[in-house]
Coordinates of C-alpha atoms and ligand atoms in Angstrom, one line a residue:
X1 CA 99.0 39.0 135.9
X2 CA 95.8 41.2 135.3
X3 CA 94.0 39.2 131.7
X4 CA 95.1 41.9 128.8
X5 CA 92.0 42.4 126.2
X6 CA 93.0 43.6 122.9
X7 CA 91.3 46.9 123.5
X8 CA 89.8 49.2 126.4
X9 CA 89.2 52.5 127.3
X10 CA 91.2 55.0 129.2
X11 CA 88.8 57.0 131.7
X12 CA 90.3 60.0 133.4
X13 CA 89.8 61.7 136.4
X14 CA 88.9 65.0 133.9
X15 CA 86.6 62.8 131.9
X16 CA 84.7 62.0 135.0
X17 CA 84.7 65.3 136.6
X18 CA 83.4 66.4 132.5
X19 CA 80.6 64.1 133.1
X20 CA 79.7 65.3 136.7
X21 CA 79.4 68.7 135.4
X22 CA 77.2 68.0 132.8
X23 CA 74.7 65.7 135.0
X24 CA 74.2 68.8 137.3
X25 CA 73.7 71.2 134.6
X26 CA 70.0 72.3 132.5
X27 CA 70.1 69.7 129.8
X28 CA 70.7 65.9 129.9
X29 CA 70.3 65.9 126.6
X30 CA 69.9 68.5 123.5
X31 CA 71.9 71.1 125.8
X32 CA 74.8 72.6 124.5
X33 CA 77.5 70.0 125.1
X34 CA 76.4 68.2 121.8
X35 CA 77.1 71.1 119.3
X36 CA 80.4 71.8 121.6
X37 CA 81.5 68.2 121.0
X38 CA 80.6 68.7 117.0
X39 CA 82.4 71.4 116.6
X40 CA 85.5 70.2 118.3
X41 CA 85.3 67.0 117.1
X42 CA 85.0 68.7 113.2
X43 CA 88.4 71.0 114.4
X44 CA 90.3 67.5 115.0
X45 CA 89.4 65.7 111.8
X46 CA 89.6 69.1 109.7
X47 CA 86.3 68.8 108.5
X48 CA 83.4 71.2 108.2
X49 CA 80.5 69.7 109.5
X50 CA 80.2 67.0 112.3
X51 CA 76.7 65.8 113.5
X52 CA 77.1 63.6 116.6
X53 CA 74.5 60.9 117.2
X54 CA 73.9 57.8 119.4
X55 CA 76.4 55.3 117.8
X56 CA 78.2 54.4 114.8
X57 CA 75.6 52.0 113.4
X58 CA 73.0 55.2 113.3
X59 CA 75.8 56.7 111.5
X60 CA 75.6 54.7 108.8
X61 CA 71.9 54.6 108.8
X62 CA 71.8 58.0 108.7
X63 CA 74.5 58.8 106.5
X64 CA 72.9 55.9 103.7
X65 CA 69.2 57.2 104.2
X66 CA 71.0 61.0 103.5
X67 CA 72.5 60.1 100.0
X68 CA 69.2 58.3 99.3
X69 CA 70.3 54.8 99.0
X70 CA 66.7 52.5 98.2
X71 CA 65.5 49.3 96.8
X72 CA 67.4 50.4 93.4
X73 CA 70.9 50.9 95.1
X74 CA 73.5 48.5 94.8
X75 CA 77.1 49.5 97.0
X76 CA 80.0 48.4 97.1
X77 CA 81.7 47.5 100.2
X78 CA 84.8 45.3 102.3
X79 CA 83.5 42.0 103.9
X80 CA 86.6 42.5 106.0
X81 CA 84.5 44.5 108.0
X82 CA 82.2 45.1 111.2
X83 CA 78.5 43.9 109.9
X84 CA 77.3 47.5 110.3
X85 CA 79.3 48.9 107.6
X86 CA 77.4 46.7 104.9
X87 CA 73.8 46.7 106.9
X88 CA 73.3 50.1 106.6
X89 CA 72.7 49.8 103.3
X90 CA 70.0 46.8 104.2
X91 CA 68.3 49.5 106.3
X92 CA 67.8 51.4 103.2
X93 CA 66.7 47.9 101.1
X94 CA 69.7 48.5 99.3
X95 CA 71.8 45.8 97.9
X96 CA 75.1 44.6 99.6
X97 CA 78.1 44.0 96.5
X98 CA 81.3 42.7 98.6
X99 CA 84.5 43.8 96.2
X100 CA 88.0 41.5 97.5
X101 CA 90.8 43.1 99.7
X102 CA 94.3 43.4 99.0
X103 CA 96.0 40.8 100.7
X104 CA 98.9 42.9 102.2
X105 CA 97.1 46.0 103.0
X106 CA 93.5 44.0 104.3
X107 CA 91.6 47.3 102.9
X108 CA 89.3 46.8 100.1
X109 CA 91.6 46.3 96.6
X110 CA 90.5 49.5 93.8
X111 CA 91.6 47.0 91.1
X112 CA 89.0 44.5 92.7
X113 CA 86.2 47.2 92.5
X114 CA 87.0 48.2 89.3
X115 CA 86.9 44.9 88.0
X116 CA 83.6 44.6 89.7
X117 CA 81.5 47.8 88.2
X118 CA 82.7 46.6 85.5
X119 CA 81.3 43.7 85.3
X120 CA 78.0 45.4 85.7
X121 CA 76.3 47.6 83.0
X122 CA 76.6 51.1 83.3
X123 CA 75.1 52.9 86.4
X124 CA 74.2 49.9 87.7
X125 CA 76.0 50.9 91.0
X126 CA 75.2 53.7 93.3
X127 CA 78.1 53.9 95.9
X128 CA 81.3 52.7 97.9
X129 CA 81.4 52.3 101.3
X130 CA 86.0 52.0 102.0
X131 CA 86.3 51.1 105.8
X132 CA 90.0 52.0 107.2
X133 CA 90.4 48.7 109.1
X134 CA 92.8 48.8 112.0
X135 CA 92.9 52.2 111.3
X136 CA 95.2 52.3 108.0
X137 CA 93.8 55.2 105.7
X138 CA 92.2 54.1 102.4
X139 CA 93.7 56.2 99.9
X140 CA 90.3 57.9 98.9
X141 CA 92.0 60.0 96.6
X142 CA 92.3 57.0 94.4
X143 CA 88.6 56.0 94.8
X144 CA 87.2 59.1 94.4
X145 CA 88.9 59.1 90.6
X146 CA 87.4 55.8 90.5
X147 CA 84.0 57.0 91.8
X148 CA 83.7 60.4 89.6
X149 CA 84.4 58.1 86.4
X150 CA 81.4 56.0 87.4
X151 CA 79.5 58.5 89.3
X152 CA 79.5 57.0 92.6
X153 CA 79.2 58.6 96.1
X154 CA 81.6 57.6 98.9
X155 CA 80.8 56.8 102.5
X156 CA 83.9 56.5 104.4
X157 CA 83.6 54.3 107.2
X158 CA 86.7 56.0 109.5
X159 CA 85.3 53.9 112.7
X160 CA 88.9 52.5 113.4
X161 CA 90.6 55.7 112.2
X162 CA 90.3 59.2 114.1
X163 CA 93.8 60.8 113.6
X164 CA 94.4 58.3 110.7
X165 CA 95.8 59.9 107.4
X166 CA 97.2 59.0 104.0
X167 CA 99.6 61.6 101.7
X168 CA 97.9 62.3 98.7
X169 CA 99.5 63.1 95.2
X170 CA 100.3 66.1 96.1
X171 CA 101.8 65.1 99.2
X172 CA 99.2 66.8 101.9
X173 CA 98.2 64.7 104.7
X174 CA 94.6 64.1 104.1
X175 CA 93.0 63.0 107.3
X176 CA 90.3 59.9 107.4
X177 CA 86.7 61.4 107.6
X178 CA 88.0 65.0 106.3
X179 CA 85.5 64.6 103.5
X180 CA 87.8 65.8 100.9
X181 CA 87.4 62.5 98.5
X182 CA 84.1 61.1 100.3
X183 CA 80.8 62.3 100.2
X184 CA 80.4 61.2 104.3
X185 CA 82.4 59.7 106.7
X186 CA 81.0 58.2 109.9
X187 CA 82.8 57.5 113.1
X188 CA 82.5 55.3 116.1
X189 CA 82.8 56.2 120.3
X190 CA 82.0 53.0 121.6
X191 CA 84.4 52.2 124.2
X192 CA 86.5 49.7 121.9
X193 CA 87.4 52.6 119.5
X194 CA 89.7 56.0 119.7
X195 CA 87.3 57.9 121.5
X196 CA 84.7 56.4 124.4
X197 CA 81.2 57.9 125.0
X198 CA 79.7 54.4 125.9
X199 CA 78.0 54.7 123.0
X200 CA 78.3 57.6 120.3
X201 CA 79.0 58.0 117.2
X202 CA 79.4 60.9 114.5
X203 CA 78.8 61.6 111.0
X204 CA 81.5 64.0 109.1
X205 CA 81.0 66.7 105.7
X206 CA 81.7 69.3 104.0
X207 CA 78.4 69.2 102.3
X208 CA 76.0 72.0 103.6
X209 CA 72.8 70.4 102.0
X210 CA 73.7 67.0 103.8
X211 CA 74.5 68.2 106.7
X212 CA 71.3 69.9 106.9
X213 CA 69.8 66.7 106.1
X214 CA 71.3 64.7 108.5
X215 CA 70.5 67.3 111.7
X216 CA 66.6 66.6 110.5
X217 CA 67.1 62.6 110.3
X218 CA 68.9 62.9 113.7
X219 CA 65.5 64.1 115.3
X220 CA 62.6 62.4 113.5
X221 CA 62.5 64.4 110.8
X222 CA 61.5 67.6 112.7
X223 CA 62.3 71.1 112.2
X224 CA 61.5 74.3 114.3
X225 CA 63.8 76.2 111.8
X226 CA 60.7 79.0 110.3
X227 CA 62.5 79.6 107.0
X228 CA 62.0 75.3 106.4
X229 CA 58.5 75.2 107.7
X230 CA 55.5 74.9 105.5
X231 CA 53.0 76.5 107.9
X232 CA 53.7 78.1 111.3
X233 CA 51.0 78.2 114.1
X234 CA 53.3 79.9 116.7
X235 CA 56.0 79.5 119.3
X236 CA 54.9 75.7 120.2
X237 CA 54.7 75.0 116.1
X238 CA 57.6 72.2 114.7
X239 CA 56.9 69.9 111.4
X240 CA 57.9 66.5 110.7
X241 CA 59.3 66.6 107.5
X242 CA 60.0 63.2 106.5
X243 CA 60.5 59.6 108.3
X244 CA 63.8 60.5 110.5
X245 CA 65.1 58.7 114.0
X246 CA 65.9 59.3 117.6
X247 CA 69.2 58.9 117.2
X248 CA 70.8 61.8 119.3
X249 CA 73.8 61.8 121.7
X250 CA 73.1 62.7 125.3
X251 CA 75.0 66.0 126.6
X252 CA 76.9 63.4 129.5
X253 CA 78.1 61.4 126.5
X254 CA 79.0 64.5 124.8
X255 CA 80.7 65.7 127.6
X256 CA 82.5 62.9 127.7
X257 CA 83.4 62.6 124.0
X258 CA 84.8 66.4 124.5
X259 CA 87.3 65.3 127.4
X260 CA 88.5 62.5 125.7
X261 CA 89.1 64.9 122.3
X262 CA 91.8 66.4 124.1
X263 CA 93.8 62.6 125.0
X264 CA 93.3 62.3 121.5
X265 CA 96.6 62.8 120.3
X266 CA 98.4 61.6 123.1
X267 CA 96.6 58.1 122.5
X268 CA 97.7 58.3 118.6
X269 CA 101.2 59.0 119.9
X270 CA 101.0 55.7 122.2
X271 CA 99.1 53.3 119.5
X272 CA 102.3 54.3 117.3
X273 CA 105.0 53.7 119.9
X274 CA 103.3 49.9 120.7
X275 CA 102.7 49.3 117.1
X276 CA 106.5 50.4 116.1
X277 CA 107.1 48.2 118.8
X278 CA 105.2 44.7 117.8
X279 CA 106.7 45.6 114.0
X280 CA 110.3 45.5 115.3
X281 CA 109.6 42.4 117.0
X282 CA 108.1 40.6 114.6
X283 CA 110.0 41.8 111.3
X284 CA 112.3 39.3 111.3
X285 CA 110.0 36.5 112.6
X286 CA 108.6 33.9 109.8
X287 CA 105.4 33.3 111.6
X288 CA 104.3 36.2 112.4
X289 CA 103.7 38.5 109.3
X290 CA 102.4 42.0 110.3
X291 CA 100.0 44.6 108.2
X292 CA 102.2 46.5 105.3
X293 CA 102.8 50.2 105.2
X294 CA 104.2 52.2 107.6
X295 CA 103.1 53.4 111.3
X296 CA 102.9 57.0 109.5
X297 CA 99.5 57.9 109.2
X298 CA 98.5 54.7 110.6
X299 CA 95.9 55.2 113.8
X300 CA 96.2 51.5 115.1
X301 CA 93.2 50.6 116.8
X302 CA 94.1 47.7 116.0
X303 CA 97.3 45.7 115.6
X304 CA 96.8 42.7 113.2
X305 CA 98.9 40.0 112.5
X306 CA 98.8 37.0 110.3
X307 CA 99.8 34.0 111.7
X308 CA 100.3 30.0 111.4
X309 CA 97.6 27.8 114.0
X310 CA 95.4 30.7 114.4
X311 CA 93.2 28.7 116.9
X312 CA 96.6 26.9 118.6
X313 CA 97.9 30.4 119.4
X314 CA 94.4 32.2 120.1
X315 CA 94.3 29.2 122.8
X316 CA 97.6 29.7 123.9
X317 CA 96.9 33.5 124.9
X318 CA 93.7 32.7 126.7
X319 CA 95.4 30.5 128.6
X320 CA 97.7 32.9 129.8
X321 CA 95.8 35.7 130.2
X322 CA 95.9 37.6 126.9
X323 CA 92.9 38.0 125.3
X324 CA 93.7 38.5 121.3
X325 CA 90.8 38.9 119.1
X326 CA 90.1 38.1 115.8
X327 CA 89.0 40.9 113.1
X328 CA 86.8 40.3 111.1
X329 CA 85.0 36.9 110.2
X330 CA 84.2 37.9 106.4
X331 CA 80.7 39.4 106.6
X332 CA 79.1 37.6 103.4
X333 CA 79.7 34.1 105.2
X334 CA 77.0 35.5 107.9
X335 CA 73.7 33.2 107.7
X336 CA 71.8 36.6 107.3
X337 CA 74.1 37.3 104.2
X338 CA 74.2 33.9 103.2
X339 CA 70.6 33.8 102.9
X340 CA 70.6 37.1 100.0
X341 CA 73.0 34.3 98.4
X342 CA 76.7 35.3 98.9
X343 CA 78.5 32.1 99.5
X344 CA 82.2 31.0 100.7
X345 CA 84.2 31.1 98.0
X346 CA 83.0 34.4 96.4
X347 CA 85.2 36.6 98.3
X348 CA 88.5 34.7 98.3
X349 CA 91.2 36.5 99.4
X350 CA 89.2 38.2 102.3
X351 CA 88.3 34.7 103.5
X352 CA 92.2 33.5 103.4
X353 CA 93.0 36.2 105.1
X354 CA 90.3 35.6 107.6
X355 CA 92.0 32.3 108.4
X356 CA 95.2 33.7 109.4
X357 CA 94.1 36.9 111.0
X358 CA 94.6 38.0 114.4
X359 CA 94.7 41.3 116.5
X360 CA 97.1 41.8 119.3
X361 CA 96.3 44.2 122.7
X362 CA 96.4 47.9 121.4
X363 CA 95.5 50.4 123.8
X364 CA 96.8 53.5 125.3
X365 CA 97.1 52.4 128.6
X366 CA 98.8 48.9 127.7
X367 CA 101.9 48.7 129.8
X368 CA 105.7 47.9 128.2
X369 CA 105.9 45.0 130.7
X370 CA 102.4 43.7 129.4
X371 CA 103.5 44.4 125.9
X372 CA 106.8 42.5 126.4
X373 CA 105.0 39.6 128.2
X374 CA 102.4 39.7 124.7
X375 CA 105.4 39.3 122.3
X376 CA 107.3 36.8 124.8
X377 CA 104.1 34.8 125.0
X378 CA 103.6 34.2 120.9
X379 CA 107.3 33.7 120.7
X380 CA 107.3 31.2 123.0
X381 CA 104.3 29.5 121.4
X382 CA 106.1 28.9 118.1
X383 CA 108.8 27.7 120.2
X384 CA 107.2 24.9 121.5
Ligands
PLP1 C1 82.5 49.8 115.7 C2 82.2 49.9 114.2 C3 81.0 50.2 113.7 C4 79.8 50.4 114.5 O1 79.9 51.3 115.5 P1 78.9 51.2 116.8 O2 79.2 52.5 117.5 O3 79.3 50.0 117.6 O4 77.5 51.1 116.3 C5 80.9 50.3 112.3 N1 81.9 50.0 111.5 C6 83.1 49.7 112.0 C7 84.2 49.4 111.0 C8 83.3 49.5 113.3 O5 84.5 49.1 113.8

């Protein structure tokens, strides 16, 4: 039995050949793959701006430096998360508030940041930063409503979600990251997620003025565009207009990015079909309790459970060869948060939940026999 990881990649024959092509071509980098990929990329969410960049944590720096977050700002955010989503906002020497999850759903609970800004004078916040963990959409159309009444932007963090979607109350499909209830939305392509480019990541809008933004921060603050410039010397002649990054894609990466676009959907079709399949096998099973809502919608890149001996059965699976993970130890209980003095305790239902939590192998490429020999294996653990 090959070890089973609870993610990987699936690298075609295409995607290499994509990546070949590129590496033989003019540009390396800030060719013409990158816009190609953004543009595509945009398409698939149905979205109308997309500025790739080098991963999903520069996404989020980017995306909090573009709506101006500062010393003053204090956002809201899940500490059922991936650190990144809340340190962006430390980038920006903003301040961190965690709001509690729902304990069925795991995705931050709108009554819990309610209560929160409300506990606050007024404006005291600046922003919400909804992750759709495991890929379940947050129904944005909720927090936006939320978010006007209190003037708050919204930064989704769609990372686990490409292809995700809730129905809104009017019952359209609204797709994660389609910037229709959220200011930004930022995406991830390291090799764990939906889409691999090694590293990559992308930042979603339908706001011109930030999208402008955002292609300035992506490259230092520099523009060569004449109609921005304050002076202009000549053909050479480029101004740095404020403290941006190097945070840009490669055209290889974006190459590959671009191939793996089009598996897209045929990887959300397979995510489904092995979650539909862990649900059915578990439904009826009293230790094993499985994420609420339905595999509509849902773009499962990742299949948690809840379970009974987290550690006994984490074990268990090592020892044969499946390699479960555990997602997410509560971010505020990090020494780095712990030290801006959040504490265990303050965020209790995310931190029951992170007792119990546990995410099964979910990846396109995961076999039936593997997946059989994943559920036998559990099964068999609670039958001991
Ligand atoms: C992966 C991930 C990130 C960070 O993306 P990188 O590309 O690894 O920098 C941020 N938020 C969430 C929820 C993630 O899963």
């Amino acid at each position: 039995m090959n070890p089973i990881p609870y993610g990987r990649q699936f690298i075609s024959d295409e995607d290499i050949a994509a990546v070949v092509e590129t590496l033989r071509a003019d540009f390396l980098t800030q060719g013409p793959k990158i816009a190609e990929f953004e543009v595509a990329f945009a398409s698939y969410i149905g979205v109308k701006y997309a500025v790739a960049v080098s991963n999903g944590t520069a996404a989020l720096h980017l995306a909090a430096m573009a709506l101006n977050v500062n010393e003053y700002s204090n956002v809201i955010t899940t500490t059922i998360t991936f650190s990144a989503s809340a340190n962006c906002i430390r980038y920006c020497d903003g301040n961190v508030y965690f709001a509690d999850i729902d304990p069925d759903t795991y995705l931050l609970d709108i009554k819990k940041v309610e209560e929160l800004i409300l506990s606050k004078p007024a404006g005291f916040f600046t922003g919400i930063i909804p992750v759709d963990l495991a890929g379940r959409a947050v129904d944005l159309e909720q927090f936006k409503a939320l978010a006007d009444k209190h003037k708050l932007w919204i930064l989704e963090d769609a990372c686990h979600a490409p292809g995700g979607y809730f129905t809104d109350s009017n019952n359209k499909k609204q797709f994660c990251g389609n910037g229709q209830f959220a200011e930004l939305a930022i995406f991830s392509f390291h090799p764990v997620k939906h889409i691999a480019c090694g590293e990559g990541g992308m930042i979603t809008t339908n706001d011109e003025a930030l999208y402008k933004r955002l292609l300035l921060l992506r490259t230092h603050g520099i523009t060569k565009d004449p109609a921005l410039m304050h002076e202009n010397h000549g053909g050479w002649y480029y101004e740095m207009q404020e403290l941006g990054y190097n945070y840009r894609l490669t055209d290889f990466q974006a190459a590959l990015g671009l191939s793996q676009l089009k598996k897209a959907d045929a990887g959300l079709a397979r995510r489904r079909a092995i979650a539909l399949r862990y649900y059915e096998a578990f439904k009826d099973d009293s230790n094993v309790l499985s994420q609420s809502g339905s595999v509509e919608g849902h773009a499962y890149h990742l299949y948690i459970i809840q379970v009974n001996d987290r550690v006994g059965l984490y074990n268990y699976l090592r020892n044969n060869y499946i390699f479960a993970q555990v997602h997410y130890i509560p971010v505020h209980t990090m020494p780095y948060y712990k030290q801006l003095g959040w504490e265990k305790g303050d965020v209790p239902a995310a931190e029951e939940y992170y007792e119990h939590c546990l995410s099964l192998p979910m990846y396109p490429t995961l076999t039936d026999e593997e997946q059989e020999y994943v559920i036998a294996t559990i099964k068999k653990y609670y039958a001991l």
